[in-house]
Short mmCIF file of C-alpha atoms in Angstrom, two decimals:
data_model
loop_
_atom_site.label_atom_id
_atom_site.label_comp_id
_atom_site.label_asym_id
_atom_site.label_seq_id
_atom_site.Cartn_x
_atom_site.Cartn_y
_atom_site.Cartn_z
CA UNK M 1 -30.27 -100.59 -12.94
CA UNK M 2 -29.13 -97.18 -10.79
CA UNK M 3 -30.90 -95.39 -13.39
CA UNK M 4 -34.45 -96.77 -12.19
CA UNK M 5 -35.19 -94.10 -10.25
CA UNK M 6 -34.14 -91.41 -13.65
CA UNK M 7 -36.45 -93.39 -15.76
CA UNK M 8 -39.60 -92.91 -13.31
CA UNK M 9 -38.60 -89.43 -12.70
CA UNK M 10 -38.59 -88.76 -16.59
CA UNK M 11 -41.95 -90.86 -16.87
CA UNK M 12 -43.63 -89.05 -14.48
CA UNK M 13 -42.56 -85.48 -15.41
CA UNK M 14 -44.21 -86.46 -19.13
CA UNK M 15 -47.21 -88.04 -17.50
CA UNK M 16 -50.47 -85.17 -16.56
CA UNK M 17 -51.70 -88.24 -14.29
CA UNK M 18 -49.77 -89.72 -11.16
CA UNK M 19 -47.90 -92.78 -12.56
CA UNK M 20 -48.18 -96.02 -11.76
CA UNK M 21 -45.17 -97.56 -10.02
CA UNK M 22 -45.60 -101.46 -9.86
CA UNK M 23 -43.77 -103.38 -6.69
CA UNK M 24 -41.97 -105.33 -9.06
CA UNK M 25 -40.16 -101.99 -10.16
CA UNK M 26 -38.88 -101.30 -6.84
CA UNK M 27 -38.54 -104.54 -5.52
CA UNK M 28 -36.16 -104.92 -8.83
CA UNK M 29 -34.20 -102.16 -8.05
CA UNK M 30 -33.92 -103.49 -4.22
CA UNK M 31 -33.04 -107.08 -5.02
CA UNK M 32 -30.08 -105.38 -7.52
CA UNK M 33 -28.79 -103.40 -4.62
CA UNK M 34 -29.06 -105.68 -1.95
CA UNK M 35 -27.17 -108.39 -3.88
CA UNK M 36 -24.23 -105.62 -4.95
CA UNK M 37 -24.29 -104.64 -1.16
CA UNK M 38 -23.52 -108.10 -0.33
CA UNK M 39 -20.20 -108.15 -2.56
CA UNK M 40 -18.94 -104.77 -1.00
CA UNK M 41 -16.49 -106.88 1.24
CA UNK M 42 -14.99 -108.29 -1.78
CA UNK M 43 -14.04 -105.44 -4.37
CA UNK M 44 -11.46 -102.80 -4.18
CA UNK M 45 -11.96 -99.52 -2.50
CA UNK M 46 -12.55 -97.73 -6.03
CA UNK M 47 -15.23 -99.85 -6.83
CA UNK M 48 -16.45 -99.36 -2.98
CA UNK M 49 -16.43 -95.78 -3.54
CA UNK M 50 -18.05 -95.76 -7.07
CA UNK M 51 -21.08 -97.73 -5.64
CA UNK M 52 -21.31 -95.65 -2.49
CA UNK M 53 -22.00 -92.60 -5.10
CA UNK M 54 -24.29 -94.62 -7.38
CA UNK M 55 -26.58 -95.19 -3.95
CA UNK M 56 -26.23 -91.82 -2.86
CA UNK M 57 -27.17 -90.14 -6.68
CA UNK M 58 -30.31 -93.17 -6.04
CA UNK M 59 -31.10 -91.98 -2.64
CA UNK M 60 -31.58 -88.51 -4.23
CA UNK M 61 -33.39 -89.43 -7.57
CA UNK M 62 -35.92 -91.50 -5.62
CA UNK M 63 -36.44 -88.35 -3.07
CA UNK M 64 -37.29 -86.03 -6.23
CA UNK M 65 -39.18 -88.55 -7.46
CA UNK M 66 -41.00 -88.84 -4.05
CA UNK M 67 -41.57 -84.74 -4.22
CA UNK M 68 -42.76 -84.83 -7.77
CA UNK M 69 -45.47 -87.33 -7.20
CA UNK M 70 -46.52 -85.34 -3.85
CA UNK M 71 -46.56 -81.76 -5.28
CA UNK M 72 -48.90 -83.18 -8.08
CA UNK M 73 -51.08 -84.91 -6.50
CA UNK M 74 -51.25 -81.72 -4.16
CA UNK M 75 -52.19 -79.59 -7.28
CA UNK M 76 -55.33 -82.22 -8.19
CA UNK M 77 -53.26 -84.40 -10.06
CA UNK M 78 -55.50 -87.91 -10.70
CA UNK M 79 -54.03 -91.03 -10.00
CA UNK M 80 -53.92 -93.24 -13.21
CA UNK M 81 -53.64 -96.89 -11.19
CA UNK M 82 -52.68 -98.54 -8.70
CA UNK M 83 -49.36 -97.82 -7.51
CA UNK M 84 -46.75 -98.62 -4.87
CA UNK M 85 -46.99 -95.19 -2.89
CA UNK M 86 -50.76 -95.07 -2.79
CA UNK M 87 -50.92 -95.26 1.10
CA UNK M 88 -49.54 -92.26 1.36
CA UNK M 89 -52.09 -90.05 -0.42
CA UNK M 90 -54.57 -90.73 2.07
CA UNK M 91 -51.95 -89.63 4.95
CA UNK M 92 -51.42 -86.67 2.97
CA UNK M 93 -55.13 -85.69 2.57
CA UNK M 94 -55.91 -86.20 6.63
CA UNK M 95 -52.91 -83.87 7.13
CA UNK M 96 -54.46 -81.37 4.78
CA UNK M 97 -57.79 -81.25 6.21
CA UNK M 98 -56.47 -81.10 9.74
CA UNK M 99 -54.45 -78.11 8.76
CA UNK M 100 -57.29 -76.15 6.79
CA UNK M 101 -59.58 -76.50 9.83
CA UNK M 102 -56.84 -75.46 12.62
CA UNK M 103 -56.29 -72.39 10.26
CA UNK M 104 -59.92 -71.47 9.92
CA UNK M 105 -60.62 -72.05 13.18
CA UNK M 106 -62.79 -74.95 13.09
CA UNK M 107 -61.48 -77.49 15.68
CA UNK M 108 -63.09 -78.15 18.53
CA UNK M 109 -60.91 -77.31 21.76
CA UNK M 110 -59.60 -75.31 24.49
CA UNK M 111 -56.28 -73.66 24.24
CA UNK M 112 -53.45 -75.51 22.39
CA UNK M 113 -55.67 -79.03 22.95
CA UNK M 114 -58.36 -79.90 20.20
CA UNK M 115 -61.33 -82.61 20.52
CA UNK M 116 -60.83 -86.31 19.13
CA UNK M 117 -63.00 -89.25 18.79
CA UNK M 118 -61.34 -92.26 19.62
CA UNK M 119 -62.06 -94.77 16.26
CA UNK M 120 -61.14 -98.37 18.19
CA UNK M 121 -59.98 -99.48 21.40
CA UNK M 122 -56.63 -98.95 22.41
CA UNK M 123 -54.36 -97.26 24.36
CA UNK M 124 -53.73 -93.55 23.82
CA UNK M 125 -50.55 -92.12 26.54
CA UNK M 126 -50.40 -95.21 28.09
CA UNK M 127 -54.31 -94.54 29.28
CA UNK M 128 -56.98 -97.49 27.84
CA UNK M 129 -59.79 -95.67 26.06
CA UNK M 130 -62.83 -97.19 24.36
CA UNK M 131 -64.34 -96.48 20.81
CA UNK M 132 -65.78 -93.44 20.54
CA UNK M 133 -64.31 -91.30 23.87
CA UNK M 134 -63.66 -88.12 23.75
CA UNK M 135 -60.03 -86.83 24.43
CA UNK M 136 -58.20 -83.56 23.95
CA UNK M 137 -54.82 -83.77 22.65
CA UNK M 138 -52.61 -81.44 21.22
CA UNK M 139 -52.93 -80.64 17.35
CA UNK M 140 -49.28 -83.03 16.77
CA UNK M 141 -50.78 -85.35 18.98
CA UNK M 142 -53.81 -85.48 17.09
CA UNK M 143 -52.66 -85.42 13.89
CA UNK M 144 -50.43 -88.80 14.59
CA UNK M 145 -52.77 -90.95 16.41
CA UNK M 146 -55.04 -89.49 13.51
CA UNK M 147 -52.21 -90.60 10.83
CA UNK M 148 -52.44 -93.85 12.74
CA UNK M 149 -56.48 -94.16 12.34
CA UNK M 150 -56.85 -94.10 16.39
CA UNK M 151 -58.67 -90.90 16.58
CA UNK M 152 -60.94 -88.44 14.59
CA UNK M 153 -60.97 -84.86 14.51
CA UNK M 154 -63.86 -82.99 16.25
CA UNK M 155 -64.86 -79.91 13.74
CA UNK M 156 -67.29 -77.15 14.78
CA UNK M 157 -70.35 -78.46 12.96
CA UNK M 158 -72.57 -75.53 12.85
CA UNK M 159 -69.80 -73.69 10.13
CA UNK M 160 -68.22 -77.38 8.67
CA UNK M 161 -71.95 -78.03 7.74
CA UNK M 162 -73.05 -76.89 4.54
CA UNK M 163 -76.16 -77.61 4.47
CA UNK M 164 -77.28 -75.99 7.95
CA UNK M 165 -75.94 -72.83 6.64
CA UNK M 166 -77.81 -72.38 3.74
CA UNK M 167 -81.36 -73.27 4.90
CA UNK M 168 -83.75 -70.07 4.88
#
């Protein structure tokens, strides 16, 4: 069962799409730990020790696994199914796309603060604001409440718009 994490690794190394990871997998692979976690009071200290490196060597398969899946679906990588993980791609691509336009220079802003446009009503540093305010915020700022689906980033439209830019 510690190997779970080996398996996936191997699969997905062998696999040109992203993998698909069912919840019943992990939630396997969780149930087995959780119930060996609950006999740790009762077994010697070698056995203690011996599953204390099993979840450690797991911690670190999982993480690989983690980077593996990331770097390719950085490098175009198509997803073959639905999958366990797949909220995070989403994340990933709004953290992209707010990098690429802070590097080219296409947020809206003045000095270290950029333009957002609040998506629902809530409360942004302890201040109410209303769908569709305006606020500047720094770029981390941003990008959380962004990661968080409060805000949207403001672009310079003129040069983000393709179209405008090639009319004649």
């Amino acid at each position: 069962m510690y190997d779970t994490f080996i398996r996936l690794v191997r699969e997905e190394l062998f696999s040109k799409k992203i993998t698909t990871i069912p919840t019943s997998r992990i939630a396997e692979y969780v149930s087995f730990m959780k119930n060996s976690m609950e006999l740790l009071p009762y077994v010697d200290s070698v056995s203690r020790k011996y599953f204390y490196n099993v979840l450690e060597h797991s911690f670190k398969d999982a993480e690989m696994l983690s980077r593996i899946r990331i770097s390719k679906y950085l490098l175009g990588s198509e997803k073959s199914g639905e999958s366990i993980d797949d909220f995070i791609y989403d994340k990933i691509k709004s953290i992209i796309d707010l990098v690429s336009k802070f590097f080219a220079g296409l947020l809206v802003g003045v000095d270290d603060k950029i333009v957002v446009r609040v998506l629902k009503d809530s409360y942004i540093r302890d201040r109410r604001v209303r769908k569709n305010d305006l606020l500047l915020l720094r770029v981390d700022e941003a990008l959380n409440y962004c990661l968080l689906g409060y805000v949207d980033i403001i672009s310079i439209p003129l040069i983000a718009n393709k179209e405008f830019l090639e009319k004649e």
